[in-house]
Coordinates of C-alpha atoms and ligand atoms in Angstrom, one line a residue:
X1 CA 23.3 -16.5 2.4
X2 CA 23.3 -12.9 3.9
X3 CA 26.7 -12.3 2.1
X4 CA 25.2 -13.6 -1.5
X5 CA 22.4 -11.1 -1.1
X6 CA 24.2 -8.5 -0.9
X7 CA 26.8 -9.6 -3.7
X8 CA 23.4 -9.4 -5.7
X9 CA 22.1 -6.1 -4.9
X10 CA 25.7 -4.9 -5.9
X11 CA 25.6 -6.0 -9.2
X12 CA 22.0 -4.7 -9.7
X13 CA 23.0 -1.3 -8.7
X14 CA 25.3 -1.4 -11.4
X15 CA 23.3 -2.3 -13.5
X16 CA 20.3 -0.4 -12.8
X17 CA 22.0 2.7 -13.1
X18 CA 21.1 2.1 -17.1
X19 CA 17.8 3.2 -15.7
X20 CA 17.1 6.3 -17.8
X21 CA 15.2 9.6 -16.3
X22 CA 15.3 10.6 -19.7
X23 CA 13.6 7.3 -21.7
X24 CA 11.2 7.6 -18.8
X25 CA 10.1 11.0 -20.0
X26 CA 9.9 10.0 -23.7
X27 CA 7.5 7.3 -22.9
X28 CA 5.5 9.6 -20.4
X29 CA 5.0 12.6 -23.6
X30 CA 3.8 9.7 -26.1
X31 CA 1.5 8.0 -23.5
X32 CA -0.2 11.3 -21.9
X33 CA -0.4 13.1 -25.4
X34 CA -3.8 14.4 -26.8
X35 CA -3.3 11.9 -29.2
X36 CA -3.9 9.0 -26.9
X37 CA -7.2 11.1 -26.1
X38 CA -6.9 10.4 -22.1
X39 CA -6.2 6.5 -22.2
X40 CA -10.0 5.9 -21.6
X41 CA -11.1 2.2 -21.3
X42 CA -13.2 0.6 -23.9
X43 CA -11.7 3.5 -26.0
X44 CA -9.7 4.1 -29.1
X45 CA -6.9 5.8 -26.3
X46 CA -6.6 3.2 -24.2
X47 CA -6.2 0.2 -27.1
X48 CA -3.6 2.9 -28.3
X49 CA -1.7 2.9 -25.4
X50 CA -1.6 -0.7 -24.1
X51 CA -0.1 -1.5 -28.0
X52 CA 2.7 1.3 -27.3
X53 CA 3.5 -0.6 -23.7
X54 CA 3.6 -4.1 -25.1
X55 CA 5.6 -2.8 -28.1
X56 CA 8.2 -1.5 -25.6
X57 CA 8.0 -4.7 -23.8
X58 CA 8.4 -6.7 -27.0
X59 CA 11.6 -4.1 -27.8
X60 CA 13.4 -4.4 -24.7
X61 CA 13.2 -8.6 -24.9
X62 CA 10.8 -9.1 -22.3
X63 CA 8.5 -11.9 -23.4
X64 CA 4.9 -12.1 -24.5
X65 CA 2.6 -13.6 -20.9
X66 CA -1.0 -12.9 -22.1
X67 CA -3.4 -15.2 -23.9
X68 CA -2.5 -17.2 -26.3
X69 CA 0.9 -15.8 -26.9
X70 CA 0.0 -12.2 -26.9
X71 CA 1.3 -9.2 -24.3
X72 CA -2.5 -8.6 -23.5
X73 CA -4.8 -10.5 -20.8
X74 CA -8.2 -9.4 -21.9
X75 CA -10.9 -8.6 -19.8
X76 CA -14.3 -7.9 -20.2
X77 CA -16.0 -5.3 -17.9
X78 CA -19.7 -5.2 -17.1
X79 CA -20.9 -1.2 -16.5
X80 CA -23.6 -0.9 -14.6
X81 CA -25.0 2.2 -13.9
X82 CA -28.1 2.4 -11.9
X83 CA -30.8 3.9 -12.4
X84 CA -32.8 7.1 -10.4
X85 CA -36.4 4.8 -10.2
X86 CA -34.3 2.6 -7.9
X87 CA -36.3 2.0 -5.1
X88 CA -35.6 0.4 -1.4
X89 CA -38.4 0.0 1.6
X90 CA -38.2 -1.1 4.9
X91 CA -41.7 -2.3 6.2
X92 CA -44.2 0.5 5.1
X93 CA -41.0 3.3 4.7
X94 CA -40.0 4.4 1.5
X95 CA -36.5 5.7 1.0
X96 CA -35.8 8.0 -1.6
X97 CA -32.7 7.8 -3.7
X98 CA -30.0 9.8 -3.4
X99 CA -31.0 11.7 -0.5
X100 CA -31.9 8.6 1.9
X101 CA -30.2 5.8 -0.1
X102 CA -27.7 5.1 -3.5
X103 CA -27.0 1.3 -4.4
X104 CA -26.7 -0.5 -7.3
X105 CA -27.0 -4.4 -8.4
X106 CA -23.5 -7.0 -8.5
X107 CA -26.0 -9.4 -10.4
X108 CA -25.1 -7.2 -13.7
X109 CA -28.7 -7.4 -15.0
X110 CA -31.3 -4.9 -16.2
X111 CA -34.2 -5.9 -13.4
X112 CA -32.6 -7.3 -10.0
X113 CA -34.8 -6.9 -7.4
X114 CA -35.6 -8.6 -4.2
X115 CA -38.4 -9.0 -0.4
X116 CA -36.8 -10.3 2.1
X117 CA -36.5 -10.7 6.1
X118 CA -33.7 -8.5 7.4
X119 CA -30.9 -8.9 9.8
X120 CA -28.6 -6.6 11.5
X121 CA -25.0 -7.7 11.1
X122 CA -23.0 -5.2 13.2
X123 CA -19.8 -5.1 10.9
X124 CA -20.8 -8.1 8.7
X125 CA -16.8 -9.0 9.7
X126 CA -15.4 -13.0 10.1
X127 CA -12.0 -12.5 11.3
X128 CA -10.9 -15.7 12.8
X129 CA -7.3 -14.2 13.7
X130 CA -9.3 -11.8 15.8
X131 CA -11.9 -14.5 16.8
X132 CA -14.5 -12.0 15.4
X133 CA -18.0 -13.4 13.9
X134 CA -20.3 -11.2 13.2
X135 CA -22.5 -14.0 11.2
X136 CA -21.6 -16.9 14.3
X137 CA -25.0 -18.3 14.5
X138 CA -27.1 -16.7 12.1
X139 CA -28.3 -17.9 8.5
X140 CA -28.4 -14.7 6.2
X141 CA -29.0 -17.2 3.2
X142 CA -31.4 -15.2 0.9
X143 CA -31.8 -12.9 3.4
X144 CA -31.1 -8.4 3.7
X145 CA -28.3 -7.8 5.9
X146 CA -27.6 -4.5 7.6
X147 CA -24.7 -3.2 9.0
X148 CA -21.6 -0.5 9.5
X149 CA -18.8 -0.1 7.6
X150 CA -15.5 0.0 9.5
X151 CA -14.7 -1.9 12.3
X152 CA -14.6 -2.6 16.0
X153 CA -12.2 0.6 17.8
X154 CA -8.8 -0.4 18.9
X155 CA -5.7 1.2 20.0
X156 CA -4.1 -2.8 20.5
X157 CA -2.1 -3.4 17.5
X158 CA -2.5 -7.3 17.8
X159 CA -6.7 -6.1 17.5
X160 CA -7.8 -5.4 14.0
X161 CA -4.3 -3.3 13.6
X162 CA -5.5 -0.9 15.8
X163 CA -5.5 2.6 14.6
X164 CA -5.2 1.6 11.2
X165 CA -8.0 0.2 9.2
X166 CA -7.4 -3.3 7.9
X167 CA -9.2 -4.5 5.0
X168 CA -11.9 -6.4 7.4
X169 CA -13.2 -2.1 7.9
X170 CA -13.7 -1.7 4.2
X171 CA -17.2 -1.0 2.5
X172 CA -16.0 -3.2 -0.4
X173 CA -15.4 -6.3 2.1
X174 CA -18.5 -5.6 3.7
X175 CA -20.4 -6.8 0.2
X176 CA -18.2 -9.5 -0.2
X177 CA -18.9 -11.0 2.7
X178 CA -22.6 -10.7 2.5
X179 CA -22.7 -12.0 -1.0
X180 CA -20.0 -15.1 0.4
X181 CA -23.0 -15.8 3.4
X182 CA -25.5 -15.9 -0.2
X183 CA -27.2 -12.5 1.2
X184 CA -29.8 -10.8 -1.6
X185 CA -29.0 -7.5 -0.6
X186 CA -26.5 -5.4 2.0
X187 CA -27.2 -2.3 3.3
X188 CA -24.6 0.1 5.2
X189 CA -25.5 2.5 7.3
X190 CA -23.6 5.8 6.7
X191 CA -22.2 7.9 9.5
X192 CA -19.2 9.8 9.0
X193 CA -17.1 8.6 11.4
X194 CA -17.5 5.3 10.3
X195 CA -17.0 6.2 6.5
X196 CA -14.6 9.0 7.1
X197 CA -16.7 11.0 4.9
X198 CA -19.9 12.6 4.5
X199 CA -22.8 11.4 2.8
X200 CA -22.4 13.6 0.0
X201 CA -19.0 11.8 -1.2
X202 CA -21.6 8.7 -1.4
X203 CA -23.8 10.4 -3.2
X204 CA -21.7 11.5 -5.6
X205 CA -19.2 8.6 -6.2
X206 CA -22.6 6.0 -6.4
X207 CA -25.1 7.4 -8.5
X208 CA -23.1 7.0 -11.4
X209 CA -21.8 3.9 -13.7
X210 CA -20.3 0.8 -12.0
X211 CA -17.5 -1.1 -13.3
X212 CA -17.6 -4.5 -12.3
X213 CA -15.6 -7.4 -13.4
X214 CA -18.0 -10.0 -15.1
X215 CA -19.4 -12.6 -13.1
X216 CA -18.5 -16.1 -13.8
X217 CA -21.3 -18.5 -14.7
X218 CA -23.3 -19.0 -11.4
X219 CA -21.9 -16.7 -9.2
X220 CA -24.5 -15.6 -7.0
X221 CA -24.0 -11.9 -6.1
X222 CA -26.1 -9.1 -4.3
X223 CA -29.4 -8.0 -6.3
X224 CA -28.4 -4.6 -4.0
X225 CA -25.3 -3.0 -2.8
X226 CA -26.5 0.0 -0.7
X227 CA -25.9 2.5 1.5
X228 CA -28.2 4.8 3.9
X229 CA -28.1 7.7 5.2
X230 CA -27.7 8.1 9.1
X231 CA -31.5 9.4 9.3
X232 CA -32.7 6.9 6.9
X233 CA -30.6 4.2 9.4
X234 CA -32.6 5.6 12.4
X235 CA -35.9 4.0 11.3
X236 CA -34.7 0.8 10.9
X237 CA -33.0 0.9 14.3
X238 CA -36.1 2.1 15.5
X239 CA -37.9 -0.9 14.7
X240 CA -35.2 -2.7 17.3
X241 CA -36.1 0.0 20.1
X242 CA -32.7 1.6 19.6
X243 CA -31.2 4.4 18.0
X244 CA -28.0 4.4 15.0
X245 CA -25.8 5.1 18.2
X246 CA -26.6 2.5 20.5
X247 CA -26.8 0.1 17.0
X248 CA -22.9 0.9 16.6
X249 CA -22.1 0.5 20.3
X250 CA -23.7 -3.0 20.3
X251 CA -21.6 -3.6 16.5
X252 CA -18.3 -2.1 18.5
X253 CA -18.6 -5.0 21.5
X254 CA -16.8 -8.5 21.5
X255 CA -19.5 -11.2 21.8
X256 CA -21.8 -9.0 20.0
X257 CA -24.6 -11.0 18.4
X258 CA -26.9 -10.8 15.3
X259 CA -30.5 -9.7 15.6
X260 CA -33.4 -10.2 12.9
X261 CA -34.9 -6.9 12.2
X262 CA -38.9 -7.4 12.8
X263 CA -39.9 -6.4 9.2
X264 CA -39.1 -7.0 5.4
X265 CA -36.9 -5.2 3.3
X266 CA -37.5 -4.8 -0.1
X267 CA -36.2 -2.6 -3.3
X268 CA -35.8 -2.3 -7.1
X269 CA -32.1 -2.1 -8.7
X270 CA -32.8 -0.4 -12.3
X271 CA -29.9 -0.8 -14.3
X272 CA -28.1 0.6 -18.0
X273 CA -25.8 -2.5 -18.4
X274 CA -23.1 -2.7 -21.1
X275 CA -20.0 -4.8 -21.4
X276 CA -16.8 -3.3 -21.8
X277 CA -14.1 -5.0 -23.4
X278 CA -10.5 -4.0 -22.4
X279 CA -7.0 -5.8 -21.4
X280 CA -4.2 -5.6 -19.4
X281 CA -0.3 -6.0 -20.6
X282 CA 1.9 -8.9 -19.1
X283 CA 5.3 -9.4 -20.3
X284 CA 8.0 -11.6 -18.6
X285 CA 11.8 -12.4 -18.7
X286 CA 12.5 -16.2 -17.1
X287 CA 14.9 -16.4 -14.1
X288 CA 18.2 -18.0 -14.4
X289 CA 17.4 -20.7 -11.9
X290 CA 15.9 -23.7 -12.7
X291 CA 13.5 -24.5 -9.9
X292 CA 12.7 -20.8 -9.1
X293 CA 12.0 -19.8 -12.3
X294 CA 8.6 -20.7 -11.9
X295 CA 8.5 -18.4 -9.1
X296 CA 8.3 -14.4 -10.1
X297 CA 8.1 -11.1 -8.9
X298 CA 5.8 -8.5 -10.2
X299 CA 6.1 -4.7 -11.0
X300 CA 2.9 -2.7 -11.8
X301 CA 1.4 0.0 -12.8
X302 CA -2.0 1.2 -14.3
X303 CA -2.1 2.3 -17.6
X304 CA -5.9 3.5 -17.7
X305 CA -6.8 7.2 -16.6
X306 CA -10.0 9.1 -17.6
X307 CA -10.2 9.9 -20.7
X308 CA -12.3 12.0 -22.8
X309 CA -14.3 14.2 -20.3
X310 CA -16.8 17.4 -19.5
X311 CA -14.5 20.0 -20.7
X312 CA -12.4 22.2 -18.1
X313 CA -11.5 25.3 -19.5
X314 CA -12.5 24.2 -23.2
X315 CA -10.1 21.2 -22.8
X316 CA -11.8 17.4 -22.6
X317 CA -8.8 15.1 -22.7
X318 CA -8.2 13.8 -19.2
X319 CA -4.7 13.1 -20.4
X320 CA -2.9 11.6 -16.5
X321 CA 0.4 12.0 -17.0
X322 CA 1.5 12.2 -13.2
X323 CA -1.4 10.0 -13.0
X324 CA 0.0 6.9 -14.3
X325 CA 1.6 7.5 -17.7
X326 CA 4.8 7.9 -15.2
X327 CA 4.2 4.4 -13.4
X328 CA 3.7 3.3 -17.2
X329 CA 6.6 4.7 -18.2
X330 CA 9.2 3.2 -14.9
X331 CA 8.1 -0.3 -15.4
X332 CA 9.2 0.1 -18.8
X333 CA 12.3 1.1 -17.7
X334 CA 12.5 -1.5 -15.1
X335 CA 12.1 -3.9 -17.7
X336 CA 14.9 -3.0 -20.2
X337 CA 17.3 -2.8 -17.3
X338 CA 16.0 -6.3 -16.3
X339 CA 16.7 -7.5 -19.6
X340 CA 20.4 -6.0 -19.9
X341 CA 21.3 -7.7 -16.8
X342 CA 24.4 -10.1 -17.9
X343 CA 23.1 -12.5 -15.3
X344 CA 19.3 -12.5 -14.6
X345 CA 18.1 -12.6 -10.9
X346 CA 16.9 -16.2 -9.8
X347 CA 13.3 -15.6 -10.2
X348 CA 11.3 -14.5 -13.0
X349 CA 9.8 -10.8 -13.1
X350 CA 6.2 -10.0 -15.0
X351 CA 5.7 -6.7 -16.1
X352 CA 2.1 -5.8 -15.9
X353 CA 0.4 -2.5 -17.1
X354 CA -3.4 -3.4 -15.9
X355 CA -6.4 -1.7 -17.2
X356 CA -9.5 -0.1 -15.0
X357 CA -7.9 1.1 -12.0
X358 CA -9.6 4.4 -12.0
X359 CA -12.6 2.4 -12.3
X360 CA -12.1 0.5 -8.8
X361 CA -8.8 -1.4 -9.3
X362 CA -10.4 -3.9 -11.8
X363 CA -7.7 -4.8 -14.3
X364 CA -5.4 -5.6 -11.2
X365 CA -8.8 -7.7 -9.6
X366 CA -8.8 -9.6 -12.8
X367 CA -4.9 -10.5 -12.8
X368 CA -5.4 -11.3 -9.3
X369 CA -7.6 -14.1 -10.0
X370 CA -6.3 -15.2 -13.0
X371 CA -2.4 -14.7 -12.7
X372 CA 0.5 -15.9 -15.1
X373 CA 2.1 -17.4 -12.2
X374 CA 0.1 -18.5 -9.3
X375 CA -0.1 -16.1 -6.8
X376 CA 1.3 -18.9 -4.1
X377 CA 4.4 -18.6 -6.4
X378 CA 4.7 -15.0 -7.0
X379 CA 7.0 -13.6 -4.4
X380 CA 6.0 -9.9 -4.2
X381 CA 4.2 -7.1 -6.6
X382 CA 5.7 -3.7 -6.2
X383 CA 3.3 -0.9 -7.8
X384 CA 3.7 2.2 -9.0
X385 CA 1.4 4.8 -9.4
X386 CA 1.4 8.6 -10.2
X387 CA 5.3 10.4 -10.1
X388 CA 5.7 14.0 -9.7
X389 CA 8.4 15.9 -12.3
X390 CA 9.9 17.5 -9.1
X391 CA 13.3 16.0 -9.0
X392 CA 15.3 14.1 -5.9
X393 CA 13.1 13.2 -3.0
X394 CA 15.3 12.1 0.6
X395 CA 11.8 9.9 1.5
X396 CA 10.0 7.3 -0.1
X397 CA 6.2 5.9 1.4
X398 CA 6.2 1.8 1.1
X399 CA 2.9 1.7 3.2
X400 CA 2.0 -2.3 3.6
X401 CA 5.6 -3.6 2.9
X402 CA 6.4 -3.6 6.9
X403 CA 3.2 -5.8 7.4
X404 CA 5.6 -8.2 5.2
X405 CA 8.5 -10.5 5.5
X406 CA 10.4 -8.0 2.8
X407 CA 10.7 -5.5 4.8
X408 CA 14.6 -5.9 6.0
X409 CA 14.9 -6.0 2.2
X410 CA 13.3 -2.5 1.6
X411 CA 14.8 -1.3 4.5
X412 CA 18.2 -2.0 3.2
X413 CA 17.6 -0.9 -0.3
X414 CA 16.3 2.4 1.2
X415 CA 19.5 3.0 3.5
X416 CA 21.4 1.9 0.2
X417 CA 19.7 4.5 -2.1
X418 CA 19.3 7.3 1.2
X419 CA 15.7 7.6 1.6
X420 CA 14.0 7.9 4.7
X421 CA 10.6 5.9 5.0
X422 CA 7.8 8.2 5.6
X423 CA 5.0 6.7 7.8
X424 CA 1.7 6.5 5.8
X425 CA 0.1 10.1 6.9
X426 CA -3.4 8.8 7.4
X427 CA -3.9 5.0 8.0
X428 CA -7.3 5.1 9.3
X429 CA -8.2 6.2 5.8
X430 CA -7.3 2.8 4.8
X431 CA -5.6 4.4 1.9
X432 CA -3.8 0.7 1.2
X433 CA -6.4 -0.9 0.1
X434 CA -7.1 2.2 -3.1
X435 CA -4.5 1.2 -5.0
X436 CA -3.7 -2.0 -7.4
X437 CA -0.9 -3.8 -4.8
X438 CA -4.0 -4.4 -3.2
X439 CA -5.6 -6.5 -6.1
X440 CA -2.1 -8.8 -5.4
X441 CA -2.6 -8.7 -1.5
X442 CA -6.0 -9.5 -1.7
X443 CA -5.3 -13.5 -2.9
X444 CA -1.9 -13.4 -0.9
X445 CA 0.7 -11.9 -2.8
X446 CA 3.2 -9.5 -0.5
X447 CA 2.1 -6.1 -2.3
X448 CA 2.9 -2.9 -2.1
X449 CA 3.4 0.6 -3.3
X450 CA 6.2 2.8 -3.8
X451 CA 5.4 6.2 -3.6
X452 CA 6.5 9.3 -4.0
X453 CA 8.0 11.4 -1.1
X454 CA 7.1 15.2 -0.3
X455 CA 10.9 15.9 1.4
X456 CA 12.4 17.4 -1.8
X457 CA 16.6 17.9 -2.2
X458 CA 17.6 21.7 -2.9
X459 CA 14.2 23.2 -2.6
X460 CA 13.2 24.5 1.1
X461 CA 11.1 22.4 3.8
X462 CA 7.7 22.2 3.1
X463 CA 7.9 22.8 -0.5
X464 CA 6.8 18.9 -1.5
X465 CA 3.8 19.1 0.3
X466 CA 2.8 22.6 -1.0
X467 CA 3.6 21.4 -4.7
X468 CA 1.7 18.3 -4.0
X469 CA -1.6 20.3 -2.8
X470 CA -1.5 22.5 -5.5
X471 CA -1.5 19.4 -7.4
X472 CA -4.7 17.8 -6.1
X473 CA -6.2 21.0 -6.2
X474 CA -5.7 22.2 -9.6
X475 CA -4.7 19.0 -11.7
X476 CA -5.2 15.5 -10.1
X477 CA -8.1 13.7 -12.0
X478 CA -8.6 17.3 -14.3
X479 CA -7.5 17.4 -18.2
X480 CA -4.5 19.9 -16.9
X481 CA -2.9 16.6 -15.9
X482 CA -0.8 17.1 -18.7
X483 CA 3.1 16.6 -19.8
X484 CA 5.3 19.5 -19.7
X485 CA 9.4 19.9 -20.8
X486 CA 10.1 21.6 -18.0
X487 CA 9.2 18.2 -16.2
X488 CA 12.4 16.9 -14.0
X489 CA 12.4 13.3 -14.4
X490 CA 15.9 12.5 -12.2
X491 CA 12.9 11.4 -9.2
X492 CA 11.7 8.7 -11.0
X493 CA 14.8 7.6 -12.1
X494 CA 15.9 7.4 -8.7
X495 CA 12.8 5.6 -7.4
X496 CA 12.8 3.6 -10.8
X497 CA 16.4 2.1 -9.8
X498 CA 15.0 1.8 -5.9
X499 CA 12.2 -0.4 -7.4
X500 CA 14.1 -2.6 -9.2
X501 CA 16.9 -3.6 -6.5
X502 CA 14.0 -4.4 -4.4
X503 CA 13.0 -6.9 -7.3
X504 CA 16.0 -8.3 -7.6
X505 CA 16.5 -9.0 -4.3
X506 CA 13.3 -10.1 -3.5
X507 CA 14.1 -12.5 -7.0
X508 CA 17.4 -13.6 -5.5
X509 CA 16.0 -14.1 -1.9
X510 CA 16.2 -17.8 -0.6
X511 CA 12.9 -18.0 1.4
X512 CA 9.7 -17.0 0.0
X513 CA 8.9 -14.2 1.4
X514 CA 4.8 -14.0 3.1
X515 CA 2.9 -11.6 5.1
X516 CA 3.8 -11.9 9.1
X517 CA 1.6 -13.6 11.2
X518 CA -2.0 -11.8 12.5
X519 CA -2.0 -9.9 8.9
X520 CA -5.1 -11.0 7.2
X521 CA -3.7 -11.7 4.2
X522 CA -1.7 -14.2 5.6
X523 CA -4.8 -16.8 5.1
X524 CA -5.1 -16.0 1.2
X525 CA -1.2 -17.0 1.1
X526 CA -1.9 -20.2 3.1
X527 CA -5.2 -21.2 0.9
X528 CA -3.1 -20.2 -2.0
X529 CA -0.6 -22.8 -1.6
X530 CA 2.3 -21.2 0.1
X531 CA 2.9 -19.7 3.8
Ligands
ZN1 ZN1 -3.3 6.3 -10.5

């Protein structure tokens, strides 16, 4: 089997040599042109751009896998964007928003509000792998929780990862959970070492418009999704004779237990709601083998960035061409190589381009729950997401793909194509669950990213990383985003060709591949059909 493997990665190389730096920069000038005014959502840009992809799709012969026999899934979006008379009290305290508290509804209506008895939930984490139950014993039903973000400290890698944040610390699970326990409302209490920011980056990245995928009919979600400021979290631990401190020391302890707060929480969620209609593109070409056909293997990439904006410099087209006309662009690629291969690989591949992820990963979300081949049956979903023009990298990042049974796969393609693997720099930031693999992981799918590496050929040490924090200083998420023909596109060649071996082998690959045991996504693969 091992010796048929590699006879297959041999005749992809050859093939995806076809791979084109130079087709990948034509597509990347048409899709981050002022023309396509930013690729906004909802907007004339963004229905411009997602034709162009599916009309590449449609030229290279990869086939139509939306509804009803279009390349587009649509989607429809529900903004929400809360209002400043929000209010939120905790027995006879007000909070005041903004400076004690931000939130905003998940019931995606104009009024939501809700009184209720409060309970403290330490983390608000059920983790049977780590025989963690934070809501063992308790009935939140209809009730406020409270609680941390992040979860209990570890340096034992069989104990919530250890160092690194699994998805059980994330704010975003925290209000999934409440909501799946029928909670009316969740509060976090913000520290910074919990968060791993400051108060103001809640501030500012809540008191705005919320996209949020529209609820199905009956789905019972949280009147309010809220955070509070450290001070703000000090009264309410008062009312338990302890202090935010001791709160989190208690939340940090195995066996720790649930405690009803002695008082009512109430509060107002004011809301602007709008729907927002918007798609994602999904193209496939059918593996050769008969039974595995049915099975596929996904390559991704957002097509959505920002744009039309406040004016930097006179200039309001957020046009993202690093940021992800280039992901755009390499799937494209991927796709006509795909399609010349005289022999396809045994599995299918789907080419997806998914709306909103600058908006919180919502076009992936959407695909994740309603996929064109079951997420039991998909096999993997490589991403890819903003490209620099700086030429030949020695490393690639593949953060989340050694947490799978792939990973002797990538490994191999990486010593085949000479990259290094570069550790992810910060994974307490839990910077693996920001980006759209994670939509795939999330209902079981082995997901991950390939990413650009800093370790630059020709150009002296130390140069990538200097580049790349010029970058997210002057230009990431800014209109001067923008295309330029002195961009070097032989990078994303090179990691275009490096993503599509790993599809094809993963394609080819006997066994399905699955996360490894402990991961937590393990369990979404199991209920999803398929270990
Ligand atoms: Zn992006």
């Amino acid at each position: 089997m091992r010796k048929l493997l590699f006879l297959a990665a041999a005749v992809a190389v050859a093939q995806s040599t076809d791979i084109s730096g130079e087709r990948i920069r034509a597509h990347v000038k048409f899709l981050s042109s002022d023309l396509l005014e930013g690729r906004g959502v909802g907007a004339r840009g963004g229905d411009l751009a997602t034709e162009y992809i599916a009309a590449q799709f449609a030229l290279v012969g990869a086939k139509s896998a939306g509804d009803a026999g279009t390349y587009f899934q649509n989607l429809t979006l529900v903004g929400v964007n809360p209002q400043a008379t929000s209010t939120l009290n905790a027995g006879d305290t007000s909070f005041r928003w903004l400076d004690d508290f931000v939130g905003v509804t998940y019931q995606q209506k104009t009024d939501a509000s809700f009184d209720a008895d409060a309970v403290f939930v330490g983390h608000g984490i059920v983790a049977p792998e780590y025989q963690w139950d934070d809501y063992a014993g308790v009935n939140v039903k209809g009730k406020v929780v409270v609680l941390f973000t992040n979860e209990p400290p570890s340096n034992d890698p069989k104990f919530f990862t250890g160092r690194a944040l699994t998805y059980y610390g994330r704010w975003t699970y925290k209000y999934e959970e409440a909501a799946r326990h029928g909670a009316v409302a969740a509060i976090i209490i913000h520290t910074t070492p919990t968060a791993s920011y400051g108060w103001d980056v809640v501030r500012g990245s809540w008191g705005r418009e919320d996209s949020q995928v529209k609820l199905a009919p009956g789905e019972q979600q949280l009147a309010l999704a809220a955070w509070v400021t450290k001070d703000a979290g000090e009264k309410l631990a008062a009312s338990l004779g302890h202090s935010v401190d001791e709160l989190l020391k208690m939340a940090d302890t195995r066996g720790f237990k649930a405690v009803t707060l002695p008082m009512r929480i109430s509060g107002t969620a004011p809301a602007a709601v709008r729907e927002i209609r918007t798609r994602n593109v999904v193209a496939k070409i059918e593996g050769s083998d008969s039974r595995l056909k049915d099975e596929a293997v996904i390559f991704s990439a957002h097509w959505d960035h920002l744009g039309i904006g406040d004016p930097v410099k006179g200039d309001p087209i957020y046009n993202g061409a690093a940021d992800n006309a280039t992901g755009c662009a390499m799937i494209v690629e991927i796709a006509r190589a795909w399609a010349g291969l005289a022999e396809k690989p045994r599995r299918s591949a789907i080419f997806l381009a998914v709306a909103a992820e600058e908006a919180g990963l919502r076009g992936s979300e959407y695909y994740g729950q309603h996929p064109v081949v079951a997420a039991g049956k998909t096999a993997a979903a490589v991403n890819l997401d903003m490209f620099m023009p700086w030429g030949r990298a020695r490393d690639v990042t593949v953060t989340g793909a050694e947490r799978t049974t792939l990973y002797p796969l990538v490994e191999e393609a990486s010593r085949r194509f000479g990259f290094t693997i570069a550790p992810d720099p910060r994974p307490e930031a839990g910077t693996y669950y920001r980006s759209d693999h994670f939509s795939f992981a999330r209902v079981g799918i082995p997901s991950f990213s390939i990413d650009q590496g800093m370790d630059l050929m020709g150009k002296p040490a130390g140069t990538g990383k200097k580049l790349f924090d010029e970058f997210e200083d002057q230009r990431y998420h800014q209109p001067s985003d923008e295309y330029r023909d002195d961009w070097d596109f032989t990078g994303m060649e090179h990691y275009a060709r490096f993503a599509m071996l790993i599809g094809v082998n993963t394609a080819n690959v006997s066994k399905m591949p699955t996360w490894k045991a402990g991961d937590e996504f393990l369990a979404a693969r199991i209920q999803s059909g398929v270990r």
